[in-house]
C-alpha cells in the first residue's frame, strides 16, 4: 500500500505595501496589515517579505498597546532581532525597522481586525505617502 503525502498548507504571505524607492526620507515608508497581534508569528512573515536592499533587520520598535507581550529579542531567519517597546499613543499604529548600515523604515500598521474594505485604502495611501 502506497503512502499518500498531503501537501503542507501554504504559509501566509505578509500583507505589505511599500512606497517606491526615493532618495528623500518619508514620514511613512509603507503599510503592513498583520493577521494577529502576536509578534512571534507576524514578524518573521514581515521580515521575510522585505526587500533585500533593506539589509538585515536588527531592531524593531513597536507600541506596547498594539501587541501581545513577548520577548525582548527573537531569532528570525537565522539572526537575532531586538524588540523595543514604547508606551502611550504616539506611534501606536507604526512599526520602526532598523537595519545597521542600511537605514530606518517606518510602516503604518493596520490593525488585524480591520476589514479588507477599510485596510486596502489605508495601505495604498501609506505606500503613496509623499516625501517630507
CSV table of C-alpha atoms in Angstrom, one decimal:
chain,number,residue,atom,x,y,z
A,1,UNK,CA,0.0,0.0,0.0
A,2,UNK,CA,1.5,3.3,-1.0
A,3,UNK,CA,1.6,6.2,1.4
A,4,UNK,CA,-0.1,9.4,0.1
A,5,UNK,CA,1.6,12.5,1.3
A,6,UNK,CA,-0.6,15.5,1.7
A,7,UNK,CA,1.0,18.8,0.7
A,8,UNK,CA,1.8,21.2,3.5
A,9,UNK,CA,-0.6,24.1,3.8
A,10,UNK,CA,0.8,27.3,2.2
A,11,UNK,CA,2.5,29.7,4.5
A,12,UNK,CA,0.6,33.0,4.8
A,13,UNK,CA,2.1,35.9,2.9
A,14,UNK,CA,2.7,39.2,4.6
A,15,UNK,CA,0.2,41.8,3.7
A,16,UNK,CA,2.6,44.6,2.9
A,17,UNK,CA,2.6,47.7,0.6
A,18,UNK,CA,5.8,49.7,0.3
A,19,UNK,CA,6.3,53.2,-1.1
A,20,UNK,CA,8.5,53.4,-4.2
A,21,UNK,CA,12.2,54.0,-3.5
A,22,UNK,CA,13.2,57.6,-3.1
A,23,UNK,CA,16.4,59.4,-2.2
A,24,UNK,CA,14.4,61.5,0.2
A,25,UNK,CA,13.1,60.5,3.6
A,26,UNK,CA,9.4,59.8,4.0
A,27,UNK,CA,7.1,60.1,7.0
A,28,UNK,CA,5.9,56.6,6.3
A,29,UNK,CA,7.6,54.0,4.1
A,30,UNK,CA,4.6,51.8,3.5
A,31,UNK,CA,2.0,49.8,5.4
A,32,UNK,CA,1.7,46.4,7.0
A,33,UNK,CA,-1.5,44.6,7.8
A,34,UNK,CA,-0.7,41.7,10.2
A,35,UNK,CA,-3.2,38.9,10.7
A,36,UNK,CA,-2.9,38.9,14.5
A,37,UNK,CA,-1.3,40.8,17.4
A,38,UNK,CA,1.3,38.1,18.0
A,39,UNK,CA,4.7,39.4,17.1
A,40,UNK,CA,6.3,36.0,17.3
A,41,UNK,CA,4.0,34.9,14.5
A,42,UNK,CA,3.9,38.1,12.5
A,43,UNK,CA,7.4,39.4,12.5
A,44,UNK,CA,9.0,36.5,10.6
A,45,UNK,CA,6.5,36.9,7.8
A,46,UNK,CA,7.1,40.7,7.7
A,47,UNK,CA,10.9,40.4,7.7
A,48,UNK,CA,10.8,37.7,5.1
A,49,UNK,CA,8.7,39.9,2.7
A,50,UNK,CA,11.1,43.0,3.0
A,51,UNK,CA,13.3,43.9,0.0
A,52,UNK,CA,16.8,42.6,0.1
A,53,UNK,CA,18.1,46.1,-0.3
A,54,UNK,CA,16.8,46.9,3.3
A,55,UNK,CA,19.5,44.6,4.6
A,56,UNK,CA,19.3,42.5,7.8
A,57,UNK,CA,16.7,44.0,10.3
A,58,UNK,CA,18.4,44.1,13.7
A,59,UNK,CA,16.0,46.2,15.7
A,60,UNK,CA,12.2,46.8,15.7
A,61,UNK,CA,10.3,49.3,17.8
A,62,UNK,CA,6.6,48.7,18.4
A,63,UNK,CA,3.9,50.2,20.6
A,64,UNK,CA,3.1,48.0,23.6
A,65,UNK,CA,-0.6,48.8,23.4
A,66,UNK,CA,-0.9,47.3,19.9
A,67,UNK,CA,0.8,43.9,20.5
A,68,UNK,CA,0.6,41.0,22.9
A,69,UNK,CA,3.6,40.9,25.2
A,70,UNK,CA,6.6,38.9,24.0
A,71,UNK,CA,10.4,38.6,24.4
A,72,UNK,CA,12.9,41.4,24.1
A,73,UNK,CA,14.5,39.6,21.2
A,74,UNK,CA,13.8,36.8,18.8
A,75,UNK,CA,15.5,34.7,16.2
A,76,UNK,CA,14.3,35.5,12.7
A,77,UNK,CA,15.8,34.0,9.6
A,78,UNK,CA,18.9,32.9,11.5
A,79,UNK,CA,19.7,36.2,13.2
A,80,UNK,CA,18.7,38.0,16.4
A,81,UNK,CA,16.2,40.8,16.2
A,82,UNK,CA,15.8,43.1,19.2
A,83,UNK,CA,12.3,44.2,20.0
A,84,UNK,CA,11.9,47.6,21.7
A,85,UNK,CA,8.5,48.7,23.1
A,86,UNK,CA,7.2,52.2,23.5
A,87,UNK,CA,4.2,53.3,25.6
A,88,UNK,CA,1.5,55.9,25.0
A,89,UNK,CA,-0.5,56.9,22.0
A,90,UNK,CA,2.5,58.3,20.0
A,91,UNK,CA,3.4,55.8,17.3
A,92,UNK,CA,0.7,53.3,18.3
A,93,UNK,CA,0.0,52.4,14.7
A,94,UNK,CA,3.5,52.3,13.4
A,95,UNK,CA,6.4,49.9,13.5
A,96,UNK,CA,10.0,51.1,13.1
A,97,UNK,CA,12.6,48.8,11.4
A,98,UNK,CA,16.3,49.4,11.8
A,99,UNK,CA,19.0,47.8,9.6
A,100,UNK,CA,22.5,48.9,10.6
A,101,UNK,CA,24.3,50.4,7.6
A,102,UNK,CA,21.1,50.4,5.5
A,103,UNK,CA,18.6,52.6,7.2
A,104,UNK,CA,15.4,53.0,9.1
A,105,UNK,CA,11.9,52.4,7.8
A,106,UNK,CA,8.6,53.3,9.4
A,107,UNK,CA,5.5,51.4,8.4
A,108,UNK,CA,1.9,52.1,9.2
A,109,UNK,CA,0.4,49.1,11.0
A,110,UNK,CA,-3.2,48.5,10.0
A,111,UNK,CA,-4.8,46.6,13.0
A,112,UNK,CA,-5.5,43.0,12.2
A,113,UNK,CA,-9.3,43.3,13.0
A,114,UNK,CA,-9.8,46.0,10.3
A,115,UNK,CA,-11.7,44.5,7.3
A,116,UNK,CA,-10.3,44.5,3.8
A,117,UNK,CA,-12.5,47.2,2.5
A,118,UNK,CA,-11.0,49.7,5.0
A,119,UNK,CA,-7.5,48.2,5.1
A,120,UNK,CA,-6.7,48.4,1.4
A,121,UNK,CA,-7.3,52.2,1.0
A,122,UNK,CA,-5.2,52.8,4.1
A,123,UNK,CA,-2.3,50.7,2.8
A,124,UNK,CA,-2.5,52.3,-0.6
A,125,UNK,CA,-2.4,55.8,0.9
A,126,UNK,CA,0.6,54.9,3.1
A,127,UNK,CA,2.5,53.5,0.1
A,128,UNK,CA,1.8,56.6,-1.8
A,129,UNK,CA,3.0,59.0,1.1
A,130,UNK,CA,5.0,61.9,-0.3
A,131,UNK,CA,8.5,62.7,0.9
A,132,UNK,CA,9.0,65.0,3.9
